[in-house]
mmCIF file with all atom_site columns, C-alpha atoms and ligand atoms in Angstrom:
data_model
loop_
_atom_site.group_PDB
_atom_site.id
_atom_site.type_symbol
_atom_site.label_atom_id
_atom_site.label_alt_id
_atom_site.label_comp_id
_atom_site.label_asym_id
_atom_site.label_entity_id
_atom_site.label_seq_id
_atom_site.pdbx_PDB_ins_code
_atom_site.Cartn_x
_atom_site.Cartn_y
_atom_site.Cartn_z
_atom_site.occupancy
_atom_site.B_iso_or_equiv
_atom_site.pdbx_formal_charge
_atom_site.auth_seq_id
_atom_site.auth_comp_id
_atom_site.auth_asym_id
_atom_site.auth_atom_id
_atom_site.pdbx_PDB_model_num
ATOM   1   C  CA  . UNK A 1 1   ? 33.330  -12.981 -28.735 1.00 43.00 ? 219 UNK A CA  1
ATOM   2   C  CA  . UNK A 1 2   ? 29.479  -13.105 -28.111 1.00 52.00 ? 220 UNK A CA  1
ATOM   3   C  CA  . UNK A 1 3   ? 27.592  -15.736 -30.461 1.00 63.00 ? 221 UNK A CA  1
ATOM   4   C  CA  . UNK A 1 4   ? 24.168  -13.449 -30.120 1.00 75.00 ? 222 UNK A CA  1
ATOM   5   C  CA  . UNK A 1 5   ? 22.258  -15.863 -28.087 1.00 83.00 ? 223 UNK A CA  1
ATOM   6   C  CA  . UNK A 1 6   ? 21.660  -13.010 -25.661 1.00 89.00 ? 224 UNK A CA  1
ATOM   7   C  CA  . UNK A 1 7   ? 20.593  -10.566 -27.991 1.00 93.00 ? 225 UNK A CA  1
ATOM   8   C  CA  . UNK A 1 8   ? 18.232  -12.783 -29.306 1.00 94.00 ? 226 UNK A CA  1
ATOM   9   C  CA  . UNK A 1 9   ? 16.970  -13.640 -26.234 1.00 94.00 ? 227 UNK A CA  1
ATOM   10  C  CA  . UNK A 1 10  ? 16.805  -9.256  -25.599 1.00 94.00 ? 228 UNK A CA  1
ATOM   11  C  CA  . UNK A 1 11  ? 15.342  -9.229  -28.849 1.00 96.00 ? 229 UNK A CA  1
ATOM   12  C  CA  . UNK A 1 12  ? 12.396  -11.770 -28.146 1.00 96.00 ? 230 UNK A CA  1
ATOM   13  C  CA  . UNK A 1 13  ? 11.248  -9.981  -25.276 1.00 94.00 ? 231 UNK A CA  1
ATOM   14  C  CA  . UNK A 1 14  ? 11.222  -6.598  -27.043 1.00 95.00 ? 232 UNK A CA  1
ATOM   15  C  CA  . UNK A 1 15  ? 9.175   -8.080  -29.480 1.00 96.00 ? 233 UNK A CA  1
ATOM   16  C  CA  . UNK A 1 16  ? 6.878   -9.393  -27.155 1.00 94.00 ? 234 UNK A CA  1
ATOM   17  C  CA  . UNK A 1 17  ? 6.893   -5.659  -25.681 1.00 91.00 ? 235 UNK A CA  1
ATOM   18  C  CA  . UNK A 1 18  ? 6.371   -4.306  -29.337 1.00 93.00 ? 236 UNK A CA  1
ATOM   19  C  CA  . UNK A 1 19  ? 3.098   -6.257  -29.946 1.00 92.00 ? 237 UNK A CA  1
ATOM   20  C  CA  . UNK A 1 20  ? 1.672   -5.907  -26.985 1.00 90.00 ? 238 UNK A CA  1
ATOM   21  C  CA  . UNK A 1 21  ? 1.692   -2.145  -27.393 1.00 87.00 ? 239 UNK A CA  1
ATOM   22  C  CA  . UNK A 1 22  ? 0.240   -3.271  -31.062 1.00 87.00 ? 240 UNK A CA  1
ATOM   23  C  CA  . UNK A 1 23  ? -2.645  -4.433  -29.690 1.00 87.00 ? 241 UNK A CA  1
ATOM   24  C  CA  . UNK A 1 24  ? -3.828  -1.034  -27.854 1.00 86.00 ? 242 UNK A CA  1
ATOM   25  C  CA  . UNK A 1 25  ? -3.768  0.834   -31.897 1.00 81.00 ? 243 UNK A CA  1
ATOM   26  C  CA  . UNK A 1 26  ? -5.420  -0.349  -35.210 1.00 80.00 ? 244 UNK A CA  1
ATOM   27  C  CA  . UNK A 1 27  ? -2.272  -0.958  -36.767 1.00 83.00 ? 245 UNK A CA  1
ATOM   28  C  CA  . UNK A 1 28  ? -1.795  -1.912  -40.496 1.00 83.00 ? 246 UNK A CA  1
ATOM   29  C  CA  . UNK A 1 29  ? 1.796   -2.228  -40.759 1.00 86.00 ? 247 UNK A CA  1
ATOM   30  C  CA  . UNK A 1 30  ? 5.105   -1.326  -38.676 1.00 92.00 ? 248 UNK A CA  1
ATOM   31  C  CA  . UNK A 1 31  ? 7.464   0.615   -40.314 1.00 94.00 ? 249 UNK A CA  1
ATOM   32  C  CA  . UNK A 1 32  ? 10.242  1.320   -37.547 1.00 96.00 ? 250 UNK A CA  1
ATOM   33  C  CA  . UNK A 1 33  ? 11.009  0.330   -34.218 1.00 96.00 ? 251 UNK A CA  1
ATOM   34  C  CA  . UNK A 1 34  ? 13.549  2.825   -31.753 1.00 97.00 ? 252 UNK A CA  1
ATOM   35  C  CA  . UNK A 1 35  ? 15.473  1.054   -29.508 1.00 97.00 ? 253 UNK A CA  1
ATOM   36  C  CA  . UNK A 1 36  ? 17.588  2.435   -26.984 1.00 96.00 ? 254 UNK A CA  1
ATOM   37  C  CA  . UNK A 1 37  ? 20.344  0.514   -25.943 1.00 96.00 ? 255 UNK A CA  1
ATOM   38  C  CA  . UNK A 1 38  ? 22.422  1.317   -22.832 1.00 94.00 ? 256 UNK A CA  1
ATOM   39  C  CA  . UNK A 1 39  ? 26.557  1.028   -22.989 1.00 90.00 ? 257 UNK A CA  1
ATOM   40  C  CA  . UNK A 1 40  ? 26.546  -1.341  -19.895 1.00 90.00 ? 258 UNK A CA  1
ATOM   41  C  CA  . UNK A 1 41  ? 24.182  -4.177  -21.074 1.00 91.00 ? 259 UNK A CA  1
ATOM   42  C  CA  . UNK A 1 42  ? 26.919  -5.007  -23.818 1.00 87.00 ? 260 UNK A CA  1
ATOM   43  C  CA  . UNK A 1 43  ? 24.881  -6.070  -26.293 1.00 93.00 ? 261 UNK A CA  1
ATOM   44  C  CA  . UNK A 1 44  ? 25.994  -5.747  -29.699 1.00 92.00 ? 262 UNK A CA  1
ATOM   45  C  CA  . UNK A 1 45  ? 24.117  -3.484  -32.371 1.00 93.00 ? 263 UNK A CA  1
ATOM   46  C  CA  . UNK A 1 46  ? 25.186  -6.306  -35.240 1.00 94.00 ? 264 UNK A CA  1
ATOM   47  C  CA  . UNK A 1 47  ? 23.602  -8.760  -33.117 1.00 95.00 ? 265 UNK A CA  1
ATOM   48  C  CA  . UNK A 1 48  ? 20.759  -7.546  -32.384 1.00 96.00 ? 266 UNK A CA  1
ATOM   49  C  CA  . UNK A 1 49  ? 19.895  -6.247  -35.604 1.00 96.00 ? 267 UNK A CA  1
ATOM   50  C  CA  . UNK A 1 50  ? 20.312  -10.041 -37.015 1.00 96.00 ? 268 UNK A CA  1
ATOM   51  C  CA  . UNK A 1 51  ? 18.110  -10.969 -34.134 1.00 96.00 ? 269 UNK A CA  1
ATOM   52  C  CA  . UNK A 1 52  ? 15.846  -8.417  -35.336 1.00 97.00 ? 270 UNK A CA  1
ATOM   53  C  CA  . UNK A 1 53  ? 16.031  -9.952  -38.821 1.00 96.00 ? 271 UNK A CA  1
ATOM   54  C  CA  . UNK A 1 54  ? 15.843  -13.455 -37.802 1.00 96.00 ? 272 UNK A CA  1
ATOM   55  C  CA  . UNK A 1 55  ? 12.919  -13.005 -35.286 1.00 96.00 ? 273 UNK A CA  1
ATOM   56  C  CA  . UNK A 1 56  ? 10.423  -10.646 -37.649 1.00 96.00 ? 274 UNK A CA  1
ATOM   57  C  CA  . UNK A 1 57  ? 11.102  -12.805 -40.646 1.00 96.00 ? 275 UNK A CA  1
ATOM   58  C  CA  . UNK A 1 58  ? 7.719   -14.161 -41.455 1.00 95.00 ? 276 UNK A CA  1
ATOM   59  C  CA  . UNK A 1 59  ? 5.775   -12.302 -38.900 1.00 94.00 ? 277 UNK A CA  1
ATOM   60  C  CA  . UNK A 1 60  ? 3.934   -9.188  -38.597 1.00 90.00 ? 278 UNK A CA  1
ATOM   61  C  CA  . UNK A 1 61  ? 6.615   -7.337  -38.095 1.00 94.00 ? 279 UNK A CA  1
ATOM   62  C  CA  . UNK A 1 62  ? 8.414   -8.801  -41.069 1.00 93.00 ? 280 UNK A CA  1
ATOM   63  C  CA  . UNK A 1 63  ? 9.774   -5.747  -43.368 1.00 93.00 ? 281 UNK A CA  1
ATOM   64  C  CA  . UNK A 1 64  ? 9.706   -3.563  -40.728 1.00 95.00 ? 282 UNK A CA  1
ATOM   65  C  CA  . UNK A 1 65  ? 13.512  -1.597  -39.666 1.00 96.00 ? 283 UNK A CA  1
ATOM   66  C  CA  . UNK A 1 66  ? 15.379  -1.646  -36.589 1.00 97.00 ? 284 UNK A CA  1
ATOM   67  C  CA  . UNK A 1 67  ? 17.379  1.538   -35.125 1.00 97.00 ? 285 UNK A CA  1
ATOM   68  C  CA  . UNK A 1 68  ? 19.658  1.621   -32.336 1.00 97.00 ? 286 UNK A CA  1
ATOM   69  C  CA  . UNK A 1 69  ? 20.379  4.601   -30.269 1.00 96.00 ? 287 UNK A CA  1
ATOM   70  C  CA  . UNK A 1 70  ? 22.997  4.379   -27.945 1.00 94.00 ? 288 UNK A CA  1
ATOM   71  C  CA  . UNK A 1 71  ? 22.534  5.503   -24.274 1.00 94.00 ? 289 UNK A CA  1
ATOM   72  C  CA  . UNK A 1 72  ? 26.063  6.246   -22.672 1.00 92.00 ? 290 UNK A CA  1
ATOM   73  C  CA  . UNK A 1 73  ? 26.052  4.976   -19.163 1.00 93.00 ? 291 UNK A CA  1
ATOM   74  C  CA  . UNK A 1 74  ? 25.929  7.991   -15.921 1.00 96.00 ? 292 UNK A CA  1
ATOM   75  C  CA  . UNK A 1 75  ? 27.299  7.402   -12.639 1.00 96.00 ? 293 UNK A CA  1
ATOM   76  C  CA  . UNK A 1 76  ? 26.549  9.391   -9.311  1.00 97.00 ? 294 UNK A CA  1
ATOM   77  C  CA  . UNK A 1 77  ? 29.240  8.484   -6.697  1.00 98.00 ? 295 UNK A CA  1
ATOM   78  C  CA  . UNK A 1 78  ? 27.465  8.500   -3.115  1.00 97.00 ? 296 UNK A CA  1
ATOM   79  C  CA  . UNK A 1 79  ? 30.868  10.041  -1.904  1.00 97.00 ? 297 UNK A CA  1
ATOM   80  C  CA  . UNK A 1 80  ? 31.370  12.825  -3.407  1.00 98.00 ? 298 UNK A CA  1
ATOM   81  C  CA  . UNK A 1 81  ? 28.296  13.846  -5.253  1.00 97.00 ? 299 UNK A CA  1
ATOM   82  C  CA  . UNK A 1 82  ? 29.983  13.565  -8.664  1.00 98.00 ? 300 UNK A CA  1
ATOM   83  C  CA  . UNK A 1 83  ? 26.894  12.628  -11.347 1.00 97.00 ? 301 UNK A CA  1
ATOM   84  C  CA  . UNK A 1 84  ? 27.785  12.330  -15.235 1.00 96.00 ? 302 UNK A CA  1
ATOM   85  C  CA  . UNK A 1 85  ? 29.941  10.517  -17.264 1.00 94.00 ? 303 UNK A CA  1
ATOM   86  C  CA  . UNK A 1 86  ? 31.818  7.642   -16.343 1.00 93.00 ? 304 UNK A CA  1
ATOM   87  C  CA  . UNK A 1 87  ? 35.598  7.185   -16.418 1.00 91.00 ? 305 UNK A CA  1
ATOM   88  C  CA  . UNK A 1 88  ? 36.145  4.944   -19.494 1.00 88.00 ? 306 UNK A CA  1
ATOM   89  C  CA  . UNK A 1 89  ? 39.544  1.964   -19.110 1.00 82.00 ? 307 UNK A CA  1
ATOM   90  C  CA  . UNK A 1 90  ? 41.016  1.189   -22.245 1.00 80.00 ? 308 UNK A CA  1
ATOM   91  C  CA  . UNK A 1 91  ? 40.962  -1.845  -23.955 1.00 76.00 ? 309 UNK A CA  1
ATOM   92  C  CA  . UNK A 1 92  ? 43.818  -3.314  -25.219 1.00 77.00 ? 310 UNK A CA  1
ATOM   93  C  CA  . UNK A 1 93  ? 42.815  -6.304  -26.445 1.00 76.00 ? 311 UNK A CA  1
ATOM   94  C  CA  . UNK A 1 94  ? 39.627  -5.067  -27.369 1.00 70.00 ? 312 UNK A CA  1
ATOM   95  C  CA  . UNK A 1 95  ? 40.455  -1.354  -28.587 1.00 70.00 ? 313 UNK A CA  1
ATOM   96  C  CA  . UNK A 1 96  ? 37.212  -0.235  -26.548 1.00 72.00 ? 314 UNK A CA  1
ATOM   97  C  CA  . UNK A 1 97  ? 36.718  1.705   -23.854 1.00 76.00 ? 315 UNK A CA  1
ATOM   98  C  CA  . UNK A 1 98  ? 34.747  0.137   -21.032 1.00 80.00 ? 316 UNK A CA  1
ATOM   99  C  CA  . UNK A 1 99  ? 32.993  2.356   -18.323 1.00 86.00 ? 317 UNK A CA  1
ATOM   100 C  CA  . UNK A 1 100 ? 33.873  1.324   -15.054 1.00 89.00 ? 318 UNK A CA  1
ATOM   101 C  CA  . UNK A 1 101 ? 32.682  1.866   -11.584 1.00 92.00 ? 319 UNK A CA  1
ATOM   102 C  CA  . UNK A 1 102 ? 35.220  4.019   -10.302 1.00 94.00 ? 320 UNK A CA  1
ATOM   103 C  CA  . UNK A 1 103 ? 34.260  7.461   -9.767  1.00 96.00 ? 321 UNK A CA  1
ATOM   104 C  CA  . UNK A 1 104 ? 36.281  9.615   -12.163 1.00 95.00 ? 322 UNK A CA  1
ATOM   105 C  CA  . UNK A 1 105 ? 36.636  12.757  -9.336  1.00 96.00 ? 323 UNK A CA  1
ATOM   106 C  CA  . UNK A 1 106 ? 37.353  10.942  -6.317  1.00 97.00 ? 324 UNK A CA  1
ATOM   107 C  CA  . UNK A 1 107 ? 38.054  6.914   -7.750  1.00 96.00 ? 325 UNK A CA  1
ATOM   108 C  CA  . UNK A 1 108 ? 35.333  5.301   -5.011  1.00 97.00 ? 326 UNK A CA  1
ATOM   109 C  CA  . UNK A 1 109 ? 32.845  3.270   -5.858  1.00 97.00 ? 327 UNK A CA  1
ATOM   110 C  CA  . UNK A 1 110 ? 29.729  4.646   -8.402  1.00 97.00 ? 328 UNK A CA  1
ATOM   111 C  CA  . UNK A 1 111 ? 26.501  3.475   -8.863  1.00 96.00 ? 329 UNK A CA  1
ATOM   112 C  CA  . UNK A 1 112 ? 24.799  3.595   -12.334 1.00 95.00 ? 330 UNK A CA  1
ATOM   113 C  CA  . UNK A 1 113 ? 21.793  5.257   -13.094 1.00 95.00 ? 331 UNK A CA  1
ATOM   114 C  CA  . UNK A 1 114 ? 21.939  5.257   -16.816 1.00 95.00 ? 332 UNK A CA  1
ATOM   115 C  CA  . UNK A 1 115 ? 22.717  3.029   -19.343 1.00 94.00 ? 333 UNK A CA  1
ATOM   116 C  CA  . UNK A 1 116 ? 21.700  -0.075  -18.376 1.00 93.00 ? 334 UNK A CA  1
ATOM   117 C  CA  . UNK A 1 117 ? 18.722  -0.892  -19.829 1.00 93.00 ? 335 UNK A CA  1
ATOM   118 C  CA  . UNK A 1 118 ? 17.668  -1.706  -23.319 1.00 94.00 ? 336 UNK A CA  1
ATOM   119 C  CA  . UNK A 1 119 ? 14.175  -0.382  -24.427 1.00 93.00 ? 337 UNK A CA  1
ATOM   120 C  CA  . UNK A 1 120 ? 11.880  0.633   -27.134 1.00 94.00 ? 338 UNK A CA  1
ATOM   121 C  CA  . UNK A 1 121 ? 11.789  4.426   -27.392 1.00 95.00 ? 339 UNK A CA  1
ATOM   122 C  CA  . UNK A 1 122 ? 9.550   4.525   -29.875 1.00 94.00 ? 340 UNK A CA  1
ATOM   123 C  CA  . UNK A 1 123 ? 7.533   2.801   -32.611 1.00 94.00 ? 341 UNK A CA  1
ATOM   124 C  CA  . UNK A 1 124 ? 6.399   4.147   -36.573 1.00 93.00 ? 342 UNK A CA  1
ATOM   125 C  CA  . UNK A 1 125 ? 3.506   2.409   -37.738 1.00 90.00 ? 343 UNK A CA  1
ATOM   126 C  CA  . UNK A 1 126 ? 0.757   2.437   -40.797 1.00 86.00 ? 344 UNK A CA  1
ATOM   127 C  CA  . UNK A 1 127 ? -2.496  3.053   -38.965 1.00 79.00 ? 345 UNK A CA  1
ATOM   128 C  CA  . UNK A 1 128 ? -5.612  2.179   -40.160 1.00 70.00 ? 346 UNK A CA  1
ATOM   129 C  CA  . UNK A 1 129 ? -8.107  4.601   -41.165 1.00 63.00 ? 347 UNK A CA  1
ATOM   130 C  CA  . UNK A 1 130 ? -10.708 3.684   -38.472 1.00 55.00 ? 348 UNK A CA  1
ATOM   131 C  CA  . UNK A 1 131 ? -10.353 6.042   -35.576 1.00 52.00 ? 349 UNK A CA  1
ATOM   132 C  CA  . UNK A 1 132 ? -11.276 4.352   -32.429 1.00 47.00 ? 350 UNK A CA  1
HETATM 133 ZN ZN1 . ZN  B 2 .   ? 33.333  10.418  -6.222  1.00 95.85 ? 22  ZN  B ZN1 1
#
């Protein structure tokens, strides 16, 4: 069980990320913010949409709606050249599947080139009138 202290944490810094890129547009108001959120960072949608909540309440970005799109982690296995997918492990106790690092052609060691990272893929905002 995760008590969402690290997705608010994620959250804060996307935030920070949001408004910066604020600052470059005459914004009036943000209607949506994208996120992309990679299988391996674990964080949890429910969390970070309270986070979300918690964080905007009373800000500029109050009102405003979170999406999450999931990014499914890829592998390429330095052995054999396999790139894609990952092999999932079952969960038991979890009823999840969990990528691991085991190459699902030739079971060596993988490295992971997608789905790590958590990122805003895109924002909708009001602008103002003004053109710059
Ligand atoms: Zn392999």
């Amino acid at each position: 069980m995760t008590n969402g202290m690290h997705e608010v944490a994620v959250m804060s810094s996307i935030l920070e990320a949001v408004r910066e890129e604020l600052r470059k547009h005459h914004v009036l108001k943000v209607e949506e913010v994208l996120l992309v959120v990679g299988e391996m960072t674990f964080l949890g949608a429910d969390q970070l949409n309270f986070a979300f909540e918690v964080l905007t309440k009373g800000t500029d970005l109050e009102g405003s709606s979170l999406f999450i799109e999931k990014e499914e982690v890829e592998v390429s296995c330095p052995s054999c050249q396999y790139r894609g997918q990952a092999a999932y492990h079952e969960d038991e106790m979890y009823h999840s599947h969990i990528p691991t690092l085991n190459c699902p052609v030739c079971g060596k060691r993988v490295e992971i080139i997608k789905g790590k990272s958590c990122m805003v893929r895109s924002i909708k905002v009001v602008e103002d009138d003004v053109q710059a």
